[in-house]
């Protein structure tokens, strides 16, 4: 592929702009989902105040087709009663997307897959969780927006810390 140079207004030559990033969502789907209404199973009565905990994990992998990747948002939502700490419901869902991605530099592909792709998928996963909790006998749970940049940075910091502490253990 030939690279051309363009002259700036001040007379200096500059390299051509890189090709724009191309990203298409080819498919998105619920890979796995489980909802347990523990409150109904136990037959509890009375007013409860829920305390909802949400765990988010991300997974990404290259597919056999060139430029295709699969990204999965793994959500675990657990609701407990504030007063008794009894579990009200547990919802687990793996929501996946298949993406066609081009023109992302190799060193930027990992953060792209774990930040930009989940941003595209999250509104759909959020809607499903809202519907499932409503259909399960609870008020619809509308998850807060997830800061995937912060999630990515925290995971990188956690891995670096684990590697550093692992190296110290080996040296000792």
mmCIF file of C-alpha atoms in Angstrom:
data_model
loop_
_atom_site.group_PDB
_atom_site.id
_atom_site.type_symbol
_atom_site.label_atom_id
_atom_site.label_comp_id
_atom_site.label_asym_id
_atom_site.label_seq_id
_atom_site.Cartn_x
_atom_site.Cartn_y
_atom_site.Cartn_z
ATOM 1 C CA UNK A 1 0.000 0.000 0.000
ATOM 2 C CA UNK A 2 1.478 3.330 -0.987
ATOM 3 C CA UNK A 3 1.692 6.136 1.521
ATOM 4 C CA UNK A 4 1.450 9.636 0.197
ATOM 5 C CA UNK A 5 2.601 12.903 1.659
ATOM 6 C CA UNK A 6 0.642 16.064 1.759
ATOM 7 C CA UNK A 7 2.148 19.512 2.025
ATOM 8 C CA UNK A 8 1.100 21.642 5.005
ATOM 9 C CA UNK A 9 0.261 25.338 4.562
ATOM 10 C CA UNK A 10 3.706 26.192 6.005
ATOM 11 C CA UNK A 11 5.415 24.229 3.206
ATOM 12 C CA UNK A 12 6.407 21.124 5.216
ATOM 13 C CA UNK A 13 5.507 17.623 4.109
ATOM 14 C CA UNK A 14 3.421 15.474 6.437
ATOM 15 C CA UNK A 15 2.540 11.777 6.436
ATOM 16 C CA UNK A 16 -0.906 10.726 5.305
ATOM 17 C CA UNK A 17 -3.581 10.317 7.949
ATOM 18 C CA UNK A 18 -4.126 6.720 9.073
ATOM 19 C CA UNK A 19 -7.170 4.918 7.740
ATOM 20 C CA UNK A 20 -10.257 5.460 9.886
ATOM 21 C CA UNK A 21 -11.288 2.741 12.302
ATOM 22 C CA UNK A 22 -13.977 0.488 10.900
ATOM 23 C CA UNK A 23 -16.222 -1.352 13.364
ATOM 24 C CA UNK A 24 -19.395 -3.281 12.593
ATOM 25 C CA UNK A 25 -21.538 -5.272 14.995
ATOM 26 C CA UNK A 26 -22.224 -8.488 13.089
ATOM 27 C CA UNK A 27 -24.290 -10.198 15.791
ATOM 28 C CA UNK A 28 -25.256 -9.858 19.430
ATOM 29 C CA UNK A 29 -26.927 -12.453 21.587
ATOM 30 C CA UNK A 30 -27.536 -13.880 25.036
ATOM 31 C CA UNK A 31 -25.015 -16.687 25.358
ATOM 32 C CA UNK A 32 -26.155 -17.810 28.804
ATOM 33 C CA UNK A 33 -28.683 -16.536 31.340
ATOM 34 C CA UNK A 34 -30.059 -17.645 34.670
ATOM 35 C CA UNK A 35 -32.623 -15.947 36.919
ATOM 36 C CA UNK A 36 -33.547 -17.311 40.329
ATOM 37 C CA UNK A 37 -36.418 -15.719 42.250
ATOM 38 C CA UNK A 38 -35.402 -16.913 45.712
ATOM 39 C CA UNK A 39 -37.936 -14.677 47.462
ATOM 40 C CA UNK A 40 -40.826 -16.474 45.754
ATOM 41 C CA UNK A 41 -39.304 -19.903 46.414
ATOM 42 C CA UNK A 42 -39.065 -19.200 50.155
ATOM 43 C CA UNK A 43 -42.503 -17.632 50.290
ATOM 44 C CA UNK A 44 -41.375 -14.547 52.197
ATOM 45 C CA UNK A 45 -43.969 -11.898 52.861
ATOM 46 C CA UNK A 46 -43.809 -8.305 53.914
ATOM 47 C CA UNK A 47 -41.948 -5.261 52.688
ATOM 48 C CA UNK A 48 -38.287 -5.680 51.774
ATOM 49 C CA UNK A 49 -35.695 -3.098 50.867
ATOM 50 C CA UNK A 50 -33.346 -4.544 48.258
ATOM 51 C CA UNK A 51 -29.588 -4.067 48.244
ATOM 52 C CA UNK A 52 -28.360 -4.795 44.719
ATOM 53 C CA UNK A 53 -24.769 -5.820 43.961
ATOM 54 C CA UNK A 54 -23.528 -6.001 40.372
ATOM 55 C CA UNK A 55 -20.361 -7.765 39.225
ATOM 56 C CA UNK A 56 -19.050 -7.186 35.708
ATOM 57 C CA UNK A 57 -16.445 -9.230 33.861
ATOM 58 C CA UNK A 58 -15.369 -8.902 30.260
ATOM 59 C CA UNK A 59 -13.920 -11.399 27.838
ATOM 60 C CA UNK A 60 -12.688 -10.924 24.284
ATOM 61 C CA UNK A 61 -11.190 -13.280 21.763
ATOM 62 C CA UNK A 62 -10.194 -13.372 18.120
ATOM 63 C CA UNK A 63 -12.387 -15.497 15.880
ATOM 64 C CA UNK A 64 -11.179 -17.692 13.008
ATOM 65 C CA UNK A 65 -12.354 -15.146 10.424
ATOM 66 C CA UNK A 66 -9.963 -12.265 9.727
ATOM 67 C CA UNK A 67 -10.835 -9.005 11.551
ATOM 68 C CA UNK A 68 -13.566 -10.684 13.608
ATOM 69 C CA UNK A 69 -13.682 -10.693 17.399
ATOM 70 C CA UNK A 70 -16.128 -11.913 20.015
ATOM 71 C CA UNK A 71 -16.665 -9.821 23.136
ATOM 72 C CA UNK A 72 -18.697 -11.009 26.134
ATOM 73 C CA UNK A 73 -20.088 -8.963 29.024
ATOM 74 C CA UNK A 74 -20.579 -11.250 32.020
ATOM 75 C CA UNK A 75 -22.989 -9.767 34.548
ATOM 76 C CA UNK A 76 -23.936 -11.151 37.946
ATOM 77 C CA UNK A 77 -26.684 -9.274 39.776
ATOM 78 C CA UNK A 78 -27.531 -10.272 43.319
ATOM 79 C CA UNK A 79 -30.272 -8.614 45.335
ATOM 80 C CA UNK A 80 -30.448 -9.067 49.107
ATOM 81 C CA UNK A 81 -32.798 -7.671 51.715
ATOM 82 C CA UNK A 82 -31.132 -4.827 53.638
ATOM 83 C CA UNK A 83 -32.693 -5.854 56.937
ATOM 84 C CA UNK A 84 -32.192 -9.611 56.959
ATOM 85 C CA UNK A 85 -29.500 -10.059 54.289
ATOM 86 C CA UNK A 86 -31.713 -12.765 52.725
ATOM 87 C CA UNK A 87 -31.179 -13.220 48.995
ATOM 88 C CA UNK A 88 -34.125 -11.987 46.927
ATOM 89 C CA UNK A 89 -32.906 -12.901 43.450
ATOM 90 C CA UNK A 90 -29.800 -13.809 41.495
ATOM 91 C CA UNK A 91 -29.432 -13.012 37.802
ATOM 92 C CA UNK A 92 -26.437 -14.134 35.757
ATOM 93 C CA UNK A 93 -26.072 -13.293 32.098
ATOM 94 C CA UNK A 94 -23.375 -13.583 29.447
ATOM 95 C CA UNK A 95 -24.183 -11.174 26.624
ATOM 96 C CA UNK A 96 -21.969 -11.515 23.548
ATOM 97 C CA UNK A 97 -21.284 -9.573 20.411
ATOM 98 C CA UNK A 98 -19.422 -10.450 17.231
ATOM 99 C CA UNK A 99 -17.526 -7.501 15.772
ATOM 100 C CA UNK A 100 -15.716 -6.823 12.509
ATOM 101 C CA UNK A 101 -12.879 -4.409 13.329
ATOM 102 C CA UNK A 102 -10.295 -2.944 10.992
ATOM 103 C CA UNK A 103 -7.586 -0.273 11.151
ATOM 104 C CA UNK A 104 -7.003 -0.433 14.914
ATOM 105 C CA UNK A 105 -3.271 -0.568 15.730
ATOM 106 C CA UNK A 106 -2.258 -3.852 17.364
ATOM 107 C CA UNK A 107 -1.134 -2.123 20.569
ATOM 108 C CA UNK A 108 -4.577 -0.505 20.899
ATOM 109 C CA UNK A 109 -6.691 -3.557 20.059
ATOM 110 C CA UNK A 110 -6.911 -4.921 23.629
ATOM 111 C CA UNK A 111 -8.347 -1.711 25.144
ATOM 112 C CA UNK A 112 -10.557 -1.216 22.079
ATOM 113 C CA UNK A 113 -12.093 -4.675 22.514
ATOM 114 C CA UNK A 114 -12.632 -4.256 26.268
ATOM 115 C CA UNK A 115 -13.868 -0.648 26.224
ATOM 116 C CA UNK A 116 -15.516 0.288 22.916
ATOM 117 C CA UNK A 117 -17.178 -3.038 22.141
ATOM 118 C CA UNK A 118 -18.829 -3.398 25.593
ATOM 119 C CA UNK A 119 -20.072 0.199 25.254
ATOM 120 C CA UNK A 120 -21.936 -0.871 22.129
ATOM 121 C CA UNK A 121 -23.405 -3.988 23.786
ATOM 122 C CA UNK A 122 -24.309 -2.618 27.221
ATOM 123 C CA UNK A 123 -27.601 -0.846 26.403
ATOM 124 C CA UNK A 124 -29.008 -4.103 25.022
ATOM 125 C CA UNK A 125 -27.846 -6.148 28.023
ATOM 126 C CA UNK A 126 -29.288 -3.486 30.330
ATOM 127 C CA UNK A 127 -32.673 -3.742 28.622
ATOM 128 C CA UNK A 128 -32.732 -7.527 28.958
ATOM 129 C CA UNK A 129 -31.924 -7.319 32.680
ATOM 130 C CA UNK A 130 -34.699 -4.780 33.158
ATOM 131 C CA UNK A 131 -37.205 -7.036 31.384
ATOM 132 C CA UNK A 132 -36.124 -10.220 33.177
ATOM 133 C CA UNK A 133 -36.319 -8.686 36.663
ATOM 134 C CA UNK A 134 -39.744 -7.223 35.846
ATOM 135 C CA UNK A 135 -40.988 -10.505 34.407
ATOM 136 C CA UNK A 136 -39.525 -12.287 37.461
ATOM 137 C CA UNK A 137 -41.844 -10.403 39.827
ATOM 138 C CA UNK A 138 -39.637 -7.481 40.866
ATOM 139 C CA UNK A 139 -39.551 -3.839 39.844
ATOM 140 C CA UNK A 140 -37.501 -3.483 36.632
ATOM 141 C CA UNK A 141 -33.804 -3.126 37.450
ATOM 142 C CA UNK A 142 -32.252 -0.364 35.346
ATOM 143 C CA UNK A 143 -28.509 -0.750 35.771
ATOM 144 C CA UNK A 144 -26.379 2.354 36.080
ATOM 145 C CA UNK A 145 -24.095 3.081 33.151
ATOM 146 C CA UNK A 146 -20.783 1.246 33.445
ATOM 147 C CA UNK A 147 -17.534 3.157 33.014
ATOM 148 C CA UNK A 148 -15.662 0.638 30.880
ATOM 149 C CA UNK A 149 -12.538 2.836 30.787
ATOM 150 C CA UNK A 150 -12.306 2.788 34.604
ATOM 151 C CA UNK A 151 -13.065 -0.938 34.641
ATOM 152 C CA UNK A 152 -10.247 -1.557 32.139
ATOM 153 C CA UNK A 153 -7.763 0.603 34.053
ATOM 154 C CA UNK A 154 -8.623 -1.097 37.355
ATOM 155 C CA UNK A 155 -8.094 -4.531 35.823
ATOM 156 C CA UNK A 156 -4.724 -3.526 34.330
ATOM 157 C CA UNK A 157 -3.636 -2.089 37.716
ATOM 158 C CA UNK A 158 -4.815 -5.250 39.497
ATOM 159 C CA UNK A 159 -2.840 -7.445 37.088
ATOM 160 C CA UNK A 160 0.296 -5.315 37.465
ATOM 161 C CA UNK A 161 -0.003 -5.488 41.246
ATOM 162 C CA UNK A 162 -0.526 -9.264 41.121
ATOM 163 C CA UNK A 163 2.514 -9.648 38.865
ATOM 164 C CA UNK A 164 4.630 -7.455 41.150
ATOM 165 C CA UNK A 165 3.617 -9.372 44.274
ATOM 166 C CA UNK A 166 4.125 -12.671 42.446
ATOM 167 C CA UNK A 167 7.653 -11.671 41.481
ATOM 168 C CA UNK A 168 8.426 -10.733 45.080
ATOM 169 C CA UNK A 169 7.236 -14.119 46.297
ATOM 170 C CA UNK A 170 9.477 -15.882 43.788
ATOM 171 C CA UNK A 171 12.498 -13.821 44.827
ATOM 172 C CA UNK A 172 12.006 -14.364 48.558
#
